[in-house]
JSON list of C-alpha atoms and ligand atoms in Angstrom, two decimals:
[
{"chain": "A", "resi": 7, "resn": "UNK", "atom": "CA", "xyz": [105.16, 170.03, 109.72]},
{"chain": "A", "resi": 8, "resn": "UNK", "atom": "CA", "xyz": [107.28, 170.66, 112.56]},
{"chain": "A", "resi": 9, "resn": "UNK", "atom": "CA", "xyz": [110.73, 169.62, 112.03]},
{"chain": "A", "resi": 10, "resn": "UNK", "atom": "CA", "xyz": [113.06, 167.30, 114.02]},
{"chain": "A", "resi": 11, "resn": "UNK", "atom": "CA", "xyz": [117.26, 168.59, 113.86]},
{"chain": "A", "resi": 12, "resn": "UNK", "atom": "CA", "xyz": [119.33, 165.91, 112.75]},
{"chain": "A", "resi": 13, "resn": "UNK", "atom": "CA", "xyz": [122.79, 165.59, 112.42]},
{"chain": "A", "resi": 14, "resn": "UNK", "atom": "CA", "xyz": [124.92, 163.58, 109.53]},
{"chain": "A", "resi": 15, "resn": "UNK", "atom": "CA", "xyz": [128.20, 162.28, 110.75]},
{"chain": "A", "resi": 16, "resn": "UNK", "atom": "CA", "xyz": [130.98, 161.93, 107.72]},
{"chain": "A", "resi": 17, "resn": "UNK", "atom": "CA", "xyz": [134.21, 160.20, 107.15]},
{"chain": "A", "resi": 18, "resn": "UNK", "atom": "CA", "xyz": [134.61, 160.35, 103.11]},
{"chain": "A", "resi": 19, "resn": "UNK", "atom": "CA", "xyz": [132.86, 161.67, 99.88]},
{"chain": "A", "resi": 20, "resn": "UNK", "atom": "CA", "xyz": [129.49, 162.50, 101.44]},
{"chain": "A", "resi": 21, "resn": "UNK", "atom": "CA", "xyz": [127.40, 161.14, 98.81]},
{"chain": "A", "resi": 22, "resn": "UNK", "atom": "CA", "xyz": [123.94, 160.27, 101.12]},
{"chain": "A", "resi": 23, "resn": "UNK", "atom": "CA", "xyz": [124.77, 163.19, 102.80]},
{"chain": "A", "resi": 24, "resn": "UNK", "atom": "CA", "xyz": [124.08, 164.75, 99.89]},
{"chain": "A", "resi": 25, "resn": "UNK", "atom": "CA", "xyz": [121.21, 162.78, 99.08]},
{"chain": "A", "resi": 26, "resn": "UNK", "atom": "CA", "xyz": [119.54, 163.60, 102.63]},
{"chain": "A", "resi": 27, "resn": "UNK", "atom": "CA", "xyz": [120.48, 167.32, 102.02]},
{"chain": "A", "resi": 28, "resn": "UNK", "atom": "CA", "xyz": [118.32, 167.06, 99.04]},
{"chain": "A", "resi": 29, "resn": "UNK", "atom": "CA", "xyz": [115.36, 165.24, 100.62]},
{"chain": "A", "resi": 30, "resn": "UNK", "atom": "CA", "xyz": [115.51, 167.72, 103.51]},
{"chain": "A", "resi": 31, "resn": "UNK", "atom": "CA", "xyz": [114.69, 170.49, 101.28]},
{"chain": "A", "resi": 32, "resn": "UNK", "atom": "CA", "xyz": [111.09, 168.89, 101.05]},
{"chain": "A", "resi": 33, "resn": "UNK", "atom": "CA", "xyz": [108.61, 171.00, 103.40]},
{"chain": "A", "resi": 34, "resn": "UNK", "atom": "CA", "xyz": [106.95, 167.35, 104.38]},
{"chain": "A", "resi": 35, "resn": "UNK", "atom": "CA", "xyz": [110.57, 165.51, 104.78]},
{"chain": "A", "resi": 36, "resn": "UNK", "atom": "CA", "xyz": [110.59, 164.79, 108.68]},
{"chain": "A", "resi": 37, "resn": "UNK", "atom": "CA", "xyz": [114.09, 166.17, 109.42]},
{"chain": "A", "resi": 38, "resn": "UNK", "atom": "CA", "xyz": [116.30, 169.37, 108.97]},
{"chain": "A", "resi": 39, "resn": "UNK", "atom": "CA", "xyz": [120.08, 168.61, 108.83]},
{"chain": "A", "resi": 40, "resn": "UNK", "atom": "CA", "xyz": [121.41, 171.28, 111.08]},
{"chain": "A", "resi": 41, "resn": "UNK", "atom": "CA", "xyz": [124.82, 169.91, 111.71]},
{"chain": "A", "resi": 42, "resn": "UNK", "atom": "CA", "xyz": [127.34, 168.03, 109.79]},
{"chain": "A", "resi": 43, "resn": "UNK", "atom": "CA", "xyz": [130.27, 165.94, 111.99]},
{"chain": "A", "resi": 44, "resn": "UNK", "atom": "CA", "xyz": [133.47, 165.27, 110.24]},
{"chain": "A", "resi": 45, "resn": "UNK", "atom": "CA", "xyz": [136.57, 163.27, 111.63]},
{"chain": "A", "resi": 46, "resn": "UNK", "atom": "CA", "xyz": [138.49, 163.71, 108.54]},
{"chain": "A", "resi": 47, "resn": "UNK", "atom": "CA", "xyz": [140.24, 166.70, 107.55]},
{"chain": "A", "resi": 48, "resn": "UNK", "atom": "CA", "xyz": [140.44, 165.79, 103.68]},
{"chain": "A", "resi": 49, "resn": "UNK", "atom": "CA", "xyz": [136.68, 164.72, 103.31]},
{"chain": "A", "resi": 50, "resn": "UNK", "atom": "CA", "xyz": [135.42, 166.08, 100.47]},
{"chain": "A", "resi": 51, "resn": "UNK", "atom": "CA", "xyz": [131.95, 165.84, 102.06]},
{"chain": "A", "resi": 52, "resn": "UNK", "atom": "CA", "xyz": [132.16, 168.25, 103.70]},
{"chain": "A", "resi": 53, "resn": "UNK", "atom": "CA", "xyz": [131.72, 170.32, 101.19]},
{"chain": "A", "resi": 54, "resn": "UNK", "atom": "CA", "xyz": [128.24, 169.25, 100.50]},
{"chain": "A", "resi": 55, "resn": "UNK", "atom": "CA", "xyz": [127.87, 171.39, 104.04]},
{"chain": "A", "resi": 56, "resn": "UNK", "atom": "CA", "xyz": [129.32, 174.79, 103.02]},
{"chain": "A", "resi": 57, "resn": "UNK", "atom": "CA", "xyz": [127.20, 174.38, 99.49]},
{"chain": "A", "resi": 58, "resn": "UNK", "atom": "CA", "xyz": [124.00, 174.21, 101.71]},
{"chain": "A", "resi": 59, "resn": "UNK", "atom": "CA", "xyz": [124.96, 176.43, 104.40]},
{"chain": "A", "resi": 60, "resn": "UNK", "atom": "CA", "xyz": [125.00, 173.94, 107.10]},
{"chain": "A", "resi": 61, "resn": "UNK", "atom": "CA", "xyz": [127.22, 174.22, 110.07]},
{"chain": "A", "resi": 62, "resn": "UNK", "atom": "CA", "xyz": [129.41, 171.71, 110.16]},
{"chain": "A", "resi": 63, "resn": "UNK", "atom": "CA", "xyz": [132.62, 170.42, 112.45]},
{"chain": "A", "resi": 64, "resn": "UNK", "atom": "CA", "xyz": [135.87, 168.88, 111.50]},
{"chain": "A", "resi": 65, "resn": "UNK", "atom": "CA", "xyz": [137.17, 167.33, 114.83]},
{"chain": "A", "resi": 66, "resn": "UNK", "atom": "CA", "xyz": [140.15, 165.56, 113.74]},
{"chain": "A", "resi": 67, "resn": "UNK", "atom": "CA", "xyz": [142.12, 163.15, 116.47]},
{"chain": "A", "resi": 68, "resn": "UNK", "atom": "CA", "xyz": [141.24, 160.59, 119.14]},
{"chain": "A", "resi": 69, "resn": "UNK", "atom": "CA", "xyz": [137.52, 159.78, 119.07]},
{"chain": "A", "resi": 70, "resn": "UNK", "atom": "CA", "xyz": [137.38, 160.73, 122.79]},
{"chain": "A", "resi": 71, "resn": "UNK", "atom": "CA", "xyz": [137.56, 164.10, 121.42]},
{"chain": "A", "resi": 72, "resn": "UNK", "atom": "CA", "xyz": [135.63, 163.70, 119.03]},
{"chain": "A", "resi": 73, "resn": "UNK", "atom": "CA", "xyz": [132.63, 162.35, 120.94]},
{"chain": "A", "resi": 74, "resn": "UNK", "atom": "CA", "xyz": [133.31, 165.12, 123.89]},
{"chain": "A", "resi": 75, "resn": "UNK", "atom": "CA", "xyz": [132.92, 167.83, 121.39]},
{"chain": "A", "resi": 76, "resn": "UNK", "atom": "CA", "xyz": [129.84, 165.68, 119.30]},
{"chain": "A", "resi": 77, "resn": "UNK", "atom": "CA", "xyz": [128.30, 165.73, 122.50]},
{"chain": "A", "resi": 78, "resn": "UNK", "atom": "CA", "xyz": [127.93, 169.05, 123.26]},
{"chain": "A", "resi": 79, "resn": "UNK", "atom": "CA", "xyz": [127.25, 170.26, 120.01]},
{"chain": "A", "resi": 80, "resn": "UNK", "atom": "CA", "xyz": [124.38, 167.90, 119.29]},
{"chain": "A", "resi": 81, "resn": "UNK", "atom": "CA", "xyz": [123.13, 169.05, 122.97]},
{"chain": "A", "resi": 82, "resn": "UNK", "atom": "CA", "xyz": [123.61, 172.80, 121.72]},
{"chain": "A", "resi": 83, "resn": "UNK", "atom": "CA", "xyz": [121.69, 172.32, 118.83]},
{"chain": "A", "resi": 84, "resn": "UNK", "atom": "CA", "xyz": [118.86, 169.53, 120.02]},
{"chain": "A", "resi": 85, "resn": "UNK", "atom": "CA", "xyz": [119.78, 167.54, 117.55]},
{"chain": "A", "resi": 86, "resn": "UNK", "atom": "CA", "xyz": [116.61, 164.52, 117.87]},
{"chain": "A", "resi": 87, "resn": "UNK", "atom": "CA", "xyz": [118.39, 162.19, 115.22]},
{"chain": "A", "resi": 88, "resn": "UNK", "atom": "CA", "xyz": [121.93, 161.09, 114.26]},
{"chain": "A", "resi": 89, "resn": "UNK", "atom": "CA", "xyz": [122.61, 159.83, 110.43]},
{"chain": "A", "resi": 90, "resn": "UNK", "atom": "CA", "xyz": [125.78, 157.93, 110.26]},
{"chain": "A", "resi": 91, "resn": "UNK", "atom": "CA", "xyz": [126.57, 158.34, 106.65]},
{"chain": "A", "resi": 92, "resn": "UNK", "atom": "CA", "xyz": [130.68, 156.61, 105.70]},
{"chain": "A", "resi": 93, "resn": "UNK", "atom": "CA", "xyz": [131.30, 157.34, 109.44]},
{"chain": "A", "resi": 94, "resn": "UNK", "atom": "CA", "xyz": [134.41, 155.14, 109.55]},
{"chain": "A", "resi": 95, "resn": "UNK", "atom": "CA", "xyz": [134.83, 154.81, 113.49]},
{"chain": "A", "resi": 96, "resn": "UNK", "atom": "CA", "xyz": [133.05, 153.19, 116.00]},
{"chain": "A", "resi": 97, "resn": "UNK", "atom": "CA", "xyz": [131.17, 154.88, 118.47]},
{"chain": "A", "resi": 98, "resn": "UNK", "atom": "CA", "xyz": [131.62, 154.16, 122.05]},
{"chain": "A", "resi": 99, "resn": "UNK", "atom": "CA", "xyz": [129.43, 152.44, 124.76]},
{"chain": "A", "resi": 100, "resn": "UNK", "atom": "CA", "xyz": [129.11, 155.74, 126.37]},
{"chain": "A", "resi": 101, "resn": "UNK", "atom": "CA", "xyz": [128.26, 158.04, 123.54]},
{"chain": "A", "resi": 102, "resn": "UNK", "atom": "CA", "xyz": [125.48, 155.41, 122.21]},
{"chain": "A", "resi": 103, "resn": "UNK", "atom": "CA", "xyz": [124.00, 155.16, 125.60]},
{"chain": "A", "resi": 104, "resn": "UNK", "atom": "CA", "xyz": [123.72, 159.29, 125.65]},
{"chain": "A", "resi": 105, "resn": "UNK", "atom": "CA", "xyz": [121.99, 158.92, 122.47]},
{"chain": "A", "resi": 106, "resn": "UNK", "atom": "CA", "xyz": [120.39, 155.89, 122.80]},
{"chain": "A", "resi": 107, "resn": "UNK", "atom": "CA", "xyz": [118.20, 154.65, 120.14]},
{"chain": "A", "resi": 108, "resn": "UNK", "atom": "CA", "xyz": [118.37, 157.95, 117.87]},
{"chain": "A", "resi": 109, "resn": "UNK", "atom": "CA", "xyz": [121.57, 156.65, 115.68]},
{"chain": "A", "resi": 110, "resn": "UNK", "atom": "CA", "xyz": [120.91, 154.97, 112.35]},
{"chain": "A", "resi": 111, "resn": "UNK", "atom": "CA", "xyz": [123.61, 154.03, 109.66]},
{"chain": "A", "resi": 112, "resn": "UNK", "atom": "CA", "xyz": [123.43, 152.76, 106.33]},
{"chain": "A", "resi": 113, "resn": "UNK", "atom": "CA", "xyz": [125.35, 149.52, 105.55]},
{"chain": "A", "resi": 114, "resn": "UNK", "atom": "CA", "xyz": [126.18, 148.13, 101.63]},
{"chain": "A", "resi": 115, "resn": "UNK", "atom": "CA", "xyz": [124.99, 144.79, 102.02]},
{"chain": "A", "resi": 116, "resn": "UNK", "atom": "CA", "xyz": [121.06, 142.73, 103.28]},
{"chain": "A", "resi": 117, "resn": "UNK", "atom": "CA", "xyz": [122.08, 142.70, 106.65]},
{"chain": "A", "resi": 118, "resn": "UNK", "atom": "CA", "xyz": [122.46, 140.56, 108.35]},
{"chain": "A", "resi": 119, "resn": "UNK", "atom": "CA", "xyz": [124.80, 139.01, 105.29]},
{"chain": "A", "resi": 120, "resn": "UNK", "atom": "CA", "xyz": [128.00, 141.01, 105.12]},
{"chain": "A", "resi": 121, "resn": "UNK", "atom": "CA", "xyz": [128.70, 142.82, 108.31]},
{"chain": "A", "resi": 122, "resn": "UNK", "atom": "CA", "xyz": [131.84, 144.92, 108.49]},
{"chain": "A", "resi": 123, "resn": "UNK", "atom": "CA", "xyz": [134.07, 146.19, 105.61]},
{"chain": "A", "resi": 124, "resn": "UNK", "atom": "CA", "xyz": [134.63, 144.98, 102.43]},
{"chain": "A", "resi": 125, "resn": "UNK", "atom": "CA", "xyz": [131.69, 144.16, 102.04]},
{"chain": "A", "resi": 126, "resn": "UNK", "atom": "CA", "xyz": [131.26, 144.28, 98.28]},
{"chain": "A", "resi": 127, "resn": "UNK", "atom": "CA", "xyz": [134.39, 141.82, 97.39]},
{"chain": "A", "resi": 128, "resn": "UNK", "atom": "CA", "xyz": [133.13, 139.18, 99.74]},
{"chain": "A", "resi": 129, "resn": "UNK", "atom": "CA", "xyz": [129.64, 139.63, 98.11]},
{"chain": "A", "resi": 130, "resn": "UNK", "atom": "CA", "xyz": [130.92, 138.85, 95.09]},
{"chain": "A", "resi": 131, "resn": "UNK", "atom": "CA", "xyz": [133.06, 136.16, 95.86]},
{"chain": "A", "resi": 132, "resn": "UNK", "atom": "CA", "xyz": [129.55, 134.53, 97.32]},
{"chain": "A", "resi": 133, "resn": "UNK", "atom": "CA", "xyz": [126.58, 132.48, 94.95]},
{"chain": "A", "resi": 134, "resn": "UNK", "atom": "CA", "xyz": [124.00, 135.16, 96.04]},
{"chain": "A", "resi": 135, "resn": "UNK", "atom": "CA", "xyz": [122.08, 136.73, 93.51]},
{"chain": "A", "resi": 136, "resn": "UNK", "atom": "CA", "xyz": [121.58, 139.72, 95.26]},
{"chain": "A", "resi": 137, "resn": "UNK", "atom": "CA", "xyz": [123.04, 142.39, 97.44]},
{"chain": "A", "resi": 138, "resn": "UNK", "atom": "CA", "xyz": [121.60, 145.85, 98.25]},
{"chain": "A", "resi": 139, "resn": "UNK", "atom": "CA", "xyz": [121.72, 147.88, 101.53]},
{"chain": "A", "resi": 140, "resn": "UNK", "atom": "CA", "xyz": [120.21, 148.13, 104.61]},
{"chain": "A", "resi": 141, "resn": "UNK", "atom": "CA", "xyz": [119.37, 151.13, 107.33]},
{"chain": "A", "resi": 142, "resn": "UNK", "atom": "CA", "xyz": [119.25, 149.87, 110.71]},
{"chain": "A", "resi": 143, "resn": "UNK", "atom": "CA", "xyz": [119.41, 151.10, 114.11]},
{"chain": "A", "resi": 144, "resn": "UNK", "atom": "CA", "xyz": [123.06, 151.24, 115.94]},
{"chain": "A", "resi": 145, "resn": "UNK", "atom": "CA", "xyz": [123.77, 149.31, 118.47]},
{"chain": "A", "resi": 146, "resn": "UNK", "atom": "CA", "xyz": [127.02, 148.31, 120.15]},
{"chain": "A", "resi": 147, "resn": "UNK", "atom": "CA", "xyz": [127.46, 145.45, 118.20]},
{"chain": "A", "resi": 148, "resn": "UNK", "atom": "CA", "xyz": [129.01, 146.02, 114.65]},
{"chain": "A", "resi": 149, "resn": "UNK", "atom": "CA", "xyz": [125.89, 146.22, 111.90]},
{"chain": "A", "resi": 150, "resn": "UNK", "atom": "CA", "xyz": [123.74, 144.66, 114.35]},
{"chain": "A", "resi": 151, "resn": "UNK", "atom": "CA", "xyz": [121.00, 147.28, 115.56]},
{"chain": "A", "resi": 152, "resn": "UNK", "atom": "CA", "xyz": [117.42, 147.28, 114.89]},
{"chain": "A", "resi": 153, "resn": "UNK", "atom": "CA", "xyz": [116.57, 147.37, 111.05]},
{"chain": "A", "resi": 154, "resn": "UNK", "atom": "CA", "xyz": [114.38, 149.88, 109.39]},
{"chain": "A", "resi": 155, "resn": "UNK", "atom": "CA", "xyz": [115.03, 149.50, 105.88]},
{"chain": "A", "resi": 156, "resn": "UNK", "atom": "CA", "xyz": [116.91, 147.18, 103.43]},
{"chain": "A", "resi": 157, "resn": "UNK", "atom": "CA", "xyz": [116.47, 147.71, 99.15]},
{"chain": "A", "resi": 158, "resn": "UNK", "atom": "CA", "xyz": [117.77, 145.15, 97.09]},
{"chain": "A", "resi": 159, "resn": "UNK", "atom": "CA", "xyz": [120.08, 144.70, 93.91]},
{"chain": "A", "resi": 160, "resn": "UNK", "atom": "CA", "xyz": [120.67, 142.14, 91.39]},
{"chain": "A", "resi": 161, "resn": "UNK", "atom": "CA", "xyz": [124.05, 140.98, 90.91]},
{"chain": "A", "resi": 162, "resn": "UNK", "atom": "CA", "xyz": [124.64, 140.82, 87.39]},
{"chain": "A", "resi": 163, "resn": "UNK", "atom": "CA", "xyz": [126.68, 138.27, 85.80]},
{"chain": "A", "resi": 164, "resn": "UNK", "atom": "CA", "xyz": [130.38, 139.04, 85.44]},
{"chain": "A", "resi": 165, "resn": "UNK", "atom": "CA", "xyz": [130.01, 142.43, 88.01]},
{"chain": "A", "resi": 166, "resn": "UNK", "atom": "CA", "xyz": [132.87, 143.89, 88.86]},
{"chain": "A", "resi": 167, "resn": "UNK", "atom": "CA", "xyz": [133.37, 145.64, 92.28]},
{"chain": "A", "resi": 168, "resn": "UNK", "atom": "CA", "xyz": [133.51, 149.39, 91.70]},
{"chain": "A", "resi": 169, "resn": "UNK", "atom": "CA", "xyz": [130.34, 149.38, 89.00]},
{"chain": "A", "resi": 170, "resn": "UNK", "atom": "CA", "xyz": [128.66, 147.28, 92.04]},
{"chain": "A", "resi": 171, "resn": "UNK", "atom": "CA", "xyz": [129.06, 149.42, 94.76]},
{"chain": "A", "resi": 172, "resn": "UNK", "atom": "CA", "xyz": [127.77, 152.30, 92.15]},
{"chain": "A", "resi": 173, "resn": "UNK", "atom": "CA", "xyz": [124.92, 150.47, 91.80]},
{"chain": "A", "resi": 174, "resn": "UNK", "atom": "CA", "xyz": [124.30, 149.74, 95.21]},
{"chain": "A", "resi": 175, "resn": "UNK", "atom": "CA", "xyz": [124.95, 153.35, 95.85]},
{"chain": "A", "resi": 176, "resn": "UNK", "atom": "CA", "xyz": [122.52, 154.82, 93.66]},
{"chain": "A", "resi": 177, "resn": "UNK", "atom": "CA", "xyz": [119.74, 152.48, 95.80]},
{"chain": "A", "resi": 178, "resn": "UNK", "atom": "CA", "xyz": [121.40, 153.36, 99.64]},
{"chain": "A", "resi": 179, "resn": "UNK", "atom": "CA", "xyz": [120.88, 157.38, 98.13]},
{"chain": "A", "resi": 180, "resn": "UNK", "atom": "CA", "xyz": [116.89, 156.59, 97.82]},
{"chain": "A", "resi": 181, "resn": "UNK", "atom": "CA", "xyz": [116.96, 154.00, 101.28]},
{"chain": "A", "resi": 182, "resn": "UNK", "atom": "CA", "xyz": [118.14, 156.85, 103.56]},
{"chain": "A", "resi": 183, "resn": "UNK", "atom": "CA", "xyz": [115.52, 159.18, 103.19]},
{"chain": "A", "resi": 184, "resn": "UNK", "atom": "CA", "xyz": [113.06, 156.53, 103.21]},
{"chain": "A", "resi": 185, "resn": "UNK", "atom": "CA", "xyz": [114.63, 155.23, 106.19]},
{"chain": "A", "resi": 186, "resn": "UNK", "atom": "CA", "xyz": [114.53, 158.88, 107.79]},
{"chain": "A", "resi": 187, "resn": "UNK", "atom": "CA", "xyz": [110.40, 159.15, 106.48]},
{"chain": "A", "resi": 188, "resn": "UNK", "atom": "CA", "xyz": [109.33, 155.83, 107.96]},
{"chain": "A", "resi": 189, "resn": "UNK", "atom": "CA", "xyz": [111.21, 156.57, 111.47]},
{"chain": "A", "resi": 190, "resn": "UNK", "atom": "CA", "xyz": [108.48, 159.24, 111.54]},
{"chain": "A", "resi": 191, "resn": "UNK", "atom": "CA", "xyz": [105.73, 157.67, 109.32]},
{"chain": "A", "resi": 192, "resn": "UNK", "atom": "CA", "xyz": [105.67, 160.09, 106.92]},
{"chain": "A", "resi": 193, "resn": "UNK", "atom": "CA", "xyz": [106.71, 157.87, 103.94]},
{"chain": "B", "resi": 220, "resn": "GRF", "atom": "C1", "xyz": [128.40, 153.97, 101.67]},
{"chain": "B", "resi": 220, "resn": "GRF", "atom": "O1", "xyz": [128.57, 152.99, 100.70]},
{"chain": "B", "resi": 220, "resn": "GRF", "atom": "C2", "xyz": [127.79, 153.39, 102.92]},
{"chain": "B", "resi": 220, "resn": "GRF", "atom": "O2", "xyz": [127.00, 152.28, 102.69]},
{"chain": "B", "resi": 220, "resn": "GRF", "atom": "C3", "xyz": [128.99, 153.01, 103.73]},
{"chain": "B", "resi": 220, "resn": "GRF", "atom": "O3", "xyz": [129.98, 153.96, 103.43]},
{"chain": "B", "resi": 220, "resn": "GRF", "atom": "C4", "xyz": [129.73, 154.51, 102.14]},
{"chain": "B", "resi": 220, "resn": "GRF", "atom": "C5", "xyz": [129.73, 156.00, 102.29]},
{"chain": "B", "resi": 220, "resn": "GRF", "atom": "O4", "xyz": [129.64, 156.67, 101.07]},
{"chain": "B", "resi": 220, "resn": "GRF", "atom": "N1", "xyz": [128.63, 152.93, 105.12]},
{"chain": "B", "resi": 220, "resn": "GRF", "atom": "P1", "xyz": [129.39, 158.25, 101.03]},
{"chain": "B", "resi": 220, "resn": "GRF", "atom": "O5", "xyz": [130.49, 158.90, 101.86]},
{"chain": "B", "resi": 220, "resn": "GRF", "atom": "O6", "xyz": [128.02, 158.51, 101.57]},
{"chain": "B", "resi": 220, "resn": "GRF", "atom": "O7", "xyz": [129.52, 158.60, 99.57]}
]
């Protein structure tokens, strides 16, 4: 299988980064991760990158810059697919346009319930049952592009926040890659 070059874009701990990393390292997973995008300095994502060898970028600042510099690097390196991963900024008219439809994210809630931060607290503070995440498309309206993928979990009785977004963690870890295989239709 020929390979497409993706890119991961960070803000935080990295932890689907991680979990693509690990699906890329399948000979029949559609994508390579050639590049990893950071705009924080004290992500400990990154590190994920240097284990693996993958370049990566720390462009710290205004997100001008930042999408200036994304730009050409994900020219540079024909980058085919952009994984927003805990990217905690918004992406511009402009840069989306440039990339048009090749920017997916992964969201902690069944969109379209739940857009925007916080999600978890406002989920429980709702009667739903269940929660989960969802990999969509990005578009230039907040957690509003084109979905690919959502996986659902059960909230249990008396869940607390942080064991809740671990659980909805460990299922966003398994959505991405499927999300990545069925862009391609190799799941
Ligand atoms: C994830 O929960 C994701 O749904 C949200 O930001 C979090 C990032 O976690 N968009 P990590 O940096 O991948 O560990």
């Amino acid at each position: 299988m020929v390979k497409k070059n993706a890119c991961v874009f960070i803000s935080g701990t990295g932890s689907n980064l991680k979990s693509i990393i690990h699906s890329s390292r399948d000979p029949n997973f559609p994508v390579r991760i050639n590049l990893v995008l950071c705009n924080n300095k004290k992500a400990l994502g990154v590190n994920h990158a240097k284990k693996f060898g993958i370049p990566f970028r720390i462009i710290n600042g205004r997100m001008n810059k930042f999408e200036q510099l994304a730009l050409k690097e994900l020219a540079e390196r024909k980058i085919k697919l952009v994984c927003l991963a805990g990217f905690m900024r918004i992406l511009s008219r402009n840069f989306l346009r440039r990339f048009n439809g090749k920017i997916i994210n992964i969201h902690p809630s069944l969109l379209p319930k739940y857009k925007g931060l916080n999600t978890h607290k406002r989920v429980l503070k709702s009667k739903d049952r269940f929660t989960g995440c969802t990999v969509h498309y990005v578009n230039e309206k907040l957690d509003n592009g084109r979905i690919i993928l959502k996986k659902r979990v059960e909230i249990k009785s008396q869940e607390i926040e942080t064991i809740l977004k671990k659980r909805v963690q460990i299922e966003e870890h398994k959505a991405y890659s499927m999300a990545i295989r069925k862009i391609y239709n190799t799941s």
